[in-house]
Tab-separated table of C-alpha atoms in Angstrom:
chain	number	residue	atom	x	y	z
H	946	MET	CA	-0.137	-0.147	-0.318
H	947	LYS	CA	2.919	2.202	1.010
H	948	LYS	CA	4.563	1.689	-2.374
H	949	LEU	CA	1.469	2.162	-4.357
H	950	LEU	CA	0.643	5.629	-2.698
H	951	SER	CA	4.346	6.869	-3.009
H	952	ARG	CA	3.806	5.907	-6.959
H	953	LEU	CA	0.265	7.910	-7.049
H	954	LEU	CA	2.251	10.813	-5.371
H	955	VAL	CA	5.098	10.642	-7.920
H	956	GLY	CA	2.635	10.499	-10.843
H	957	ALA	CA	0.958	13.467	-9.434
H	958	THR	CA	3.776	15.577	-8.663
H	959	ALA	CA	4.891	14.715	-12.450
H	960	LEU	CA	1.395	15.825	-13.818
H	961	ILE	CA	1.625	18.878	-11.957
H	962	ALA	CA	5.217	19.553	-13.307
H	963	VAL	CA	3.990	18.775	-17.169
H	964	SER	CA	1.195	21.357	-16.544
H	965	ALA	CA	3.138	23.847	-15.251
H	966	ALA	CA	5.846	23.452	-18.197
H	967	GLN	CA	2.480	23.711	-20.351
H	968	ALA	CA	1.686	26.963	-19.152
H	969	GLY	CA	2.333	29.846	-21.824
H	970	ALA	CA	2.211	33.547	-22.066
H	971	ILE	CA	-1.239	33.824	-22.714
H	972	ASP	CA	-2.179	31.442	-19.456
H	973	ASP	CA	0.176	33.720	-17.619
H	974	ALA	CA	-1.215	36.978	-18.754
H	975	VAL	CA	-4.803	36.191	-17.704
H	976	LYS	CA	-3.559	35.163	-14.296
H	977	ARG	CA	-1.667	38.162	-13.701
H	978	GLY	CA	-4.828	40.808	-15.464
H	979	THR	CA	-1.947	42.270	-17.827
H	980	LEU	CA	-0.643	41.265	-21.296
H	981	ARG	CA	2.796	42.334	-21.411
H	982	VAL	CA	3.856	43.139	-25.234
H	983	GLY	CA	6.895	44.117	-26.067
H	984	MET	CA	7.464	46.837	-29.111
H	985	ASP	CA	9.625	49.627	-30.296
H	986	PRO	CA	6.947	52.294	-31.044
H	987	THR	CA	8.647	54.045	-34.217
H	988	TYR	CA	7.327	52.173	-37.025
H	989	MET	CA	4.757	53.911	-38.672
H	990	PRO	CA	1.826	52.819	-38.919
H	991	PHE	CA	2.145	50.139	-36.677
H	992	GLU	CA	3.100	51.171	-33.485
H	993	MET	CA	4.595	54.815	-32.819
H	994	THR	CA	4.144	57.499	-30.095
H	995	ASN	CA	1.929	60.533	-30.844
H	996	LYS	CA	2.553	64.407	-29.514
H	997	ARG	CA	0.715	63.114	-25.957
H	998	GLY	CA	3.436	60.388	-25.808
H	999	GLU	CA	0.755	57.637	-26.273
H	1000	ILE	CA	1.750	54.442	-28.108
H	1001	ILE	CA	-0.881	53.911	-31.156
H	1002	GLY	CA	-0.974	52.269	-34.505
H	1003	PHE	CA	-2.336	49.224	-36.478
H	1004	GLU	CA	-1.005	46.572	-34.306
H	1005	VAL	CA	-1.629	48.518	-31.043
H	1006	ASP	CA	-5.553	48.460	-31.864
H	1007	ILE	CA	-5.063	44.585	-32.867
H	1008	LEU	CA	-3.285	44.009	-29.465
H	1009	LYS	CA	-6.015	46.581	-27.419
H	1010	ALA	CA	-8.463	44.044	-29.042
H	1011	MET	CA	-6.737	41.022	-28.280
H	1012	ALA	CA	-6.370	41.832	-24.497
H	1013	LYS	CA	-10.175	42.621	-24.442
H	1014	SER	CA	-10.833	39.160	-25.728
H	1015	MET	CA	-8.422	37.888	-22.985
H	1016	GLY	CA	-10.306	40.095	-20.194
H	1017	VAL	CA	-7.418	41.798	-19.347
H	1018	LYS	CA	-5.591	45.568	-19.725
H	1019	LEU	CA	-2.787	45.870	-22.216
H	1020	GLU	CA	0.896	46.861	-21.115
H	1021	MET	CA	3.195	47.988	-23.883
H	1022	VAL	CA	6.604	47.650	-23.052
H	1023	SER	CA	8.855	50.054	-25.073
H	1024	THR	CA	12.255	48.000	-25.777
H	1025	ALA	CA	14.895	48.732	-28.725
H	1026	TYR	CA	14.220	46.651	-31.505
H	1027	ASP	CA	17.779	45.091	-31.728
H	1028	GLY	CA	17.283	44.081	-28.324
H	1029	ILE	CA	13.983	42.684	-28.670
H	1030	ILE	CA	14.443	39.103	-28.769
H	1031	PRO	CA	16.879	39.110	-25.711
H	1032	ALA	CA	14.339	41.012	-23.970
H	1033	LEU	CA	11.562	38.481	-24.645
H	1034	MET	CA	14.025	35.484	-23.340
H	1035	THR	CA	14.657	37.104	-20.141
H	1036	ASP	CA	10.858	37.582	-19.244
H	1037	LYS	CA	10.494	41.369	-19.836
H	1038	PHE	CA	7.128	40.510	-21.503
H	1039	ASP	CA	5.005	38.133	-22.876
H	1040	PHE	CA	5.502	38.612	-26.792
H	1041	ILE	CA	6.986	40.152	-29.282
H	1042	GLY	CA	4.431	42.589	-30.928
H	1043	SER	CA	6.479	45.132	-33.328
H	1044	GLY	CA	6.094	44.714	-36.705
H	1045	MET	CA	8.491	41.973	-37.045
H	1046	THR	CA	9.096	39.910	-40.106
H	1047	LEU	CA	8.860	36.203	-39.931
H	1048	THR	CA	11.966	35.017	-41.098
H	1049	GLN	CA	13.793	31.577	-40.979
H	1050	GLU	CA	16.569	32.838	-39.180
H	1051	ARG	CA	14.251	34.371	-36.505
H	1052	ASN	CA	12.155	31.159	-36.474
H	1053	LEU	CA	15.126	29.429	-35.159
H	1054	ARG	CA	15.094	31.018	-32.098
H	1055	LEU	CA	11.457	31.861	-31.800
H	1056	ASN	CA	7.886	30.662	-32.403
H	1057	PHE	CA	5.747	32.836	-34.547
H	1058	SER	CA	1.687	33.109	-34.753
H	1059	GLU	CA	0.186	33.322	-38.387
H	1060	PRO	CA	1.049	36.321	-39.793
H	1061	PHE	CA	-1.181	39.192	-39.406
H	1062	ILE	CA	-0.224	41.107	-42.640
H	1063	VAL	CA	1.989	41.087	-45.415
H	1064	VAL	CA	4.865	43.944	-46.579
H	1065	GLY	CA	7.854	44.197	-48.401
H	1066	GLN	CA	11.024	46.218	-48.847
H	1067	THR	CA	10.426	49.259	-51.024
H	1068	LEU	CA	13.291	52.080	-51.030
H	1069	LEU	CA	13.030	55.728	-50.731
H	1070	ILE	CA	15.742	57.793	-52.882
H	1071	ARG	CA	16.834	61.039	-53.339
H	1072	LYS	CA	15.098	63.377	-55.588
H	1073	GLU	CA	17.929	63.809	-57.876
H	1074	LEU	CA	18.605	59.872	-58.654
H	1075	ALA	CA	15.056	59.436	-59.831
H	1076	GLY	CA	16.241	58.823	-63.481
H	1077	GLU	CA	19.205	56.847	-62.468
H	1078	ILE	CA	17.455	54.567	-59.902
H	1079	LYS	CA	14.724	52.169	-61.119
H	1080	SER	CA	15.268	49.270	-58.998
H	1081	TYR	CA	17.200	48.125	-55.757
H	1082	LYS	CA	19.519	46.348	-58.582
H	1083	ASP	CA	20.806	49.658	-59.901
H	1084	LEU	CA	21.650	50.385	-56.147
H	1085	ASN	CA	24.018	47.324	-56.115
H	1086	ASN	CA	27.526	49.598	-56.616
H	1087	GLU	CA	29.785	50.940	-54.260
H	1088	LYS	CA	29.098	54.634	-55.035
H	1089	TYR	CA	25.539	54.675	-53.315
H	1090	ARG	CA	24.814	54.792	-49.661
H	1091	LEU	CA	22.328	53.141	-47.764
H	1092	THR	CA	20.321	53.396	-44.724
H	1093	SER	CA	17.902	51.826	-42.894
H	1094	LYS	CA	17.068	50.581	-39.083
H	1095	LEU	CA	19.476	48.421	-37.401
H	1096	GLY	CA	18.212	44.890	-36.585
H	1097	THR	CA	15.516	45.081	-38.999
H	1098	THR	CA	14.977	43.039	-42.355
H	1099	GLY	CA	15.749	46.374	-44.223
H	1100	GLU	CA	19.232	46.412	-42.620
H	1101	MET	CA	19.429	42.359	-43.517
H	1102	VAL	CA	18.187	42.773	-47.019
H	1103	ALA	CA	20.285	45.706	-47.892
H	1104	LYS	CA	23.682	43.670	-46.915
H	1105	LYS	CA	22.089	40.955	-48.479
H	1106	LEU	CA	20.539	42.017	-52.201
H	1107	ILE	CA	22.511	45.480	-52.175
H	1108	GLY	CA	25.711	44.482	-50.638
H	1109	LYS	CA	28.143	46.578	-53.196
H	1110	ALA	CA	26.767	49.911	-51.675
H	1111	LYS	CA	28.269	51.387	-48.305
H	1112	TYR	CA	25.649	51.038	-45.485
H	1113	HIS	CA	24.964	52.738	-42.323
H	1114	GLY	CA	22.156	51.731	-39.829
H	1115	TYR	CA	20.304	53.830	-37.092
H	1116	ASP	CA	18.849	52.817	-34.047
H	1117	ASN	CA	15.522	54.779	-35.522
H	1118	GLU	CA	13.625	55.089	-38.995
H	1119	GLN	CA	13.477	58.966	-38.734
H	1120	GLU	CA	17.113	59.076	-38.911
H	1121	GLY	CA	17.574	56.938	-41.885
H	1122	VAL	CA	15.041	59.053	-43.956
H	1123	MET	CA	16.544	62.278	-42.698
H	1124	ASP	CA	19.704	60.989	-44.194
H	1125	VAL	CA	18.455	60.701	-47.283
H	1126	VAL	CA	16.712	64.001	-47.017
H	1127	ASN	CA	19.709	65.944	-46.098
H	1128	GLY	CA	21.774	64.157	-48.824
H	1129	LYS	CA	23.858	62.249	-46.455
H	1130	ALA	CA	22.691	58.818	-47.707
H	1131	ASP	CA	21.237	58.260	-51.506
H	1132	ALA	CA	18.154	55.548	-50.568
H	1133	PHE	CA	16.637	54.357	-47.599
H	1134	VAL	CA	15.833	50.741	-47.146
H	1135	TYR	CA	12.653	49.983	-45.292
H	1136	ASP	CA	8.803	48.333	-45.602
H	1137	SER	CA	6.336	49.628	-47.671
H	1138	PRO	CA	3.676	50.812	-45.373
H	1139	TYR	CA	6.319	53.225	-42.934
H	1140	ASN	CA	7.635	54.250	-46.687
H	1141	VAL	CA	4.118	55.472	-47.715
H	1142	VAL	CA	3.931	57.778	-44.877
H	1143	ALA	CA	7.293	58.562	-44.419
H	1144	VAL	CA	7.452	60.303	-48.166
H	1145	GLU	CA	4.282	62.298	-47.235
H	1146	LYS	CA	5.632	63.073	-43.582
H	1147	ALA	CA	9.008	63.737	-44.085
H	1148	GLY	CA	10.473	63.468	-47.830
H	1149	ALA	CA	7.619	65.924	-49.818
H	1150	GLY	CA	9.032	67.241	-52.799
H	1151	LYS	CA	12.666	65.833	-51.778
H	1152	LEU	CA	12.019	62.261	-52.006
H	1153	VAL	CA	11.186	59.591	-54.378
H	1154	PHE	CA	9.411	56.526	-53.353
H	1155	LEU	CA	9.943	53.057	-55.694
H	1156	GLU	CA	6.845	51.589	-54.145
H	1157	GLU	CA	6.997	48.292	-55.711
H	1158	PRO	CA	8.242	45.550	-53.184
H	1159	PHE	CA	11.117	43.601	-53.822
H	1160	THR	CA	10.802	40.968	-50.965
H	1161	TYR	CA	7.820	39.106	-48.928
H	1162	GLU	CA	7.619	39.727	-45.417
H	1163	PRO	CA	4.919	38.145	-43.320
H	1164	LEU	CA	4.416	40.016	-40.304
H	1165	ALA	CA	3.522	37.910	-36.901
H	1166	PHE	CA	3.819	38.294	-33.198
H	1167	GLY	CA	6.975	36.305	-32.009
H	1168	LEU	CA	6.836	34.137	-28.564
H	1169	LYS	CA	9.208	31.759	-27.031
H	1170	LYS	CA	9.620	28.306	-28.361
H	1171	GLY	CA	7.289	25.229	-27.262
H	1172	ASP	CA	4.908	27.942	-26.658
H	1173	TYR	CA	1.893	26.394	-28.361
H	1174	ASP	CA	-1.038	27.139	-26.309
H	1175	SER	CA	-0.245	30.800	-27.007
H	1176	ILE	CA	0.140	30.633	-30.530
H	1177	ASN	CA	-3.110	28.681	-30.860
H	1178	TYR	CA	-4.897	30.879	-28.834
H	1179	ILE	CA	-3.542	34.599	-30.985
H	1180	ASN	CA	-4.117	32.031	-34.266
H	1181	ASN	CA	-7.681	31.806	-33.384
H	1182	PHE	CA	-8.279	35.159	-31.779
H	1183	LEU	CA	-6.718	36.423	-35.720
H	1184	HIS	CA	-8.910	34.093	-37.761
H	1185	GLN	CA	-11.991	35.391	-35.144
H	1186	ILE	CA	-11.328	39.325	-36.164
H	1187	LYS	CA	-10.388	38.774	-39.962
H	1188	HIS	CA	-14.086	37.219	-40.259
H	1189	ASP	CA	-16.276	39.345	-38.407
H	1190	GLY	CA	-15.238	42.555	-39.448
H	1191	THR	CA	-12.695	43.856	-36.637
H	1192	TYR	CA	-9.604	43.472	-38.681
H	1193	ASP	CA	-10.782	45.568	-41.661
H	1194	ARG	CA	-12.142	48.108	-39.593
H	1195	ILE	CA	-8.632	48.328	-38.021
H	1196	HIS	CA	-7.113	48.027	-41.375
H	1197	ASP	CA	-8.944	50.875	-42.984
H	1198	LYS	CA	-8.184	53.138	-40.042
H	1199	TRP	CA	-4.539	53.137	-40.289
H	1200	PHE	CA	-4.132	52.292	-44.273
H	1201	LYS	CA	-7.153	54.189	-45.831
H	1202	SER	CA	-7.492	57.084	-43.661
H	1203	LYS	CA	-4.663	59.728	-43.018
H	1204	ALA	CA	-6.391	61.205	-40.186
H	1205	TRP	CA	-3.801	59.788	-37.297
H	1206	LEU	CA	-1.143	62.028	-39.026
H	1207	LYS	CA	-2.200	64.999	-37.112
H	1208	GLU	CA	-2.153	63.223	-33.840
H	1209	MET	CA	1.545	63.033	-34.697
H	1210	GLU	CA	2.287	66.439	-35.688
């Protein structure tokens, strides 16, 4: 009888340990009452800081809807993009929601949800180069200077596909764009939704937007490896909002209207 009780106790302890190991970011957020999401709020119109110091944007609104579906509050944890994966690994927040492209390299370190949007890299070039540069291939020459944001696929693509050109990256997008505006760089390499806004907001009359994307980049939420329960929840949430009108409403607010630009001035 003692041996039987001992086995039962060991089995129960093991079951508790397995259950604890399976508890993921979403379960933790529900217990805590707060969903903590890491982001670098400089990526228009996905996540950015308005003139009142509030973080707003397309991805922010999706996360607000997600937190509401969970019955918890949303806490956005501002984190430099080049340190955002290490911050996730040290439990600074529950998952990454910062316009992150699902790449195979990152997928070796993270699990990803299904994409919530697909974008691609585009170019902002100096107006003087409009007749000379027609695509990214024309920039692949050591006489040209490129810029982008450090740690992003803009940097990766610039070095991989336009590697002959000189490259200098910045910690935020605005500095990279202004380098081109001020003639210190020839082209800014970045995601199409950001460049659509940047050419109007910062580069009117000084920049030319080559709008045809030359990469395929699905953006998704990044989680710790093995957190399949959380991925299941997030994917089902994304399916729901894409079919009940919520996603379209949020998308149109940020991509079909420019009213939000007044909040940034």
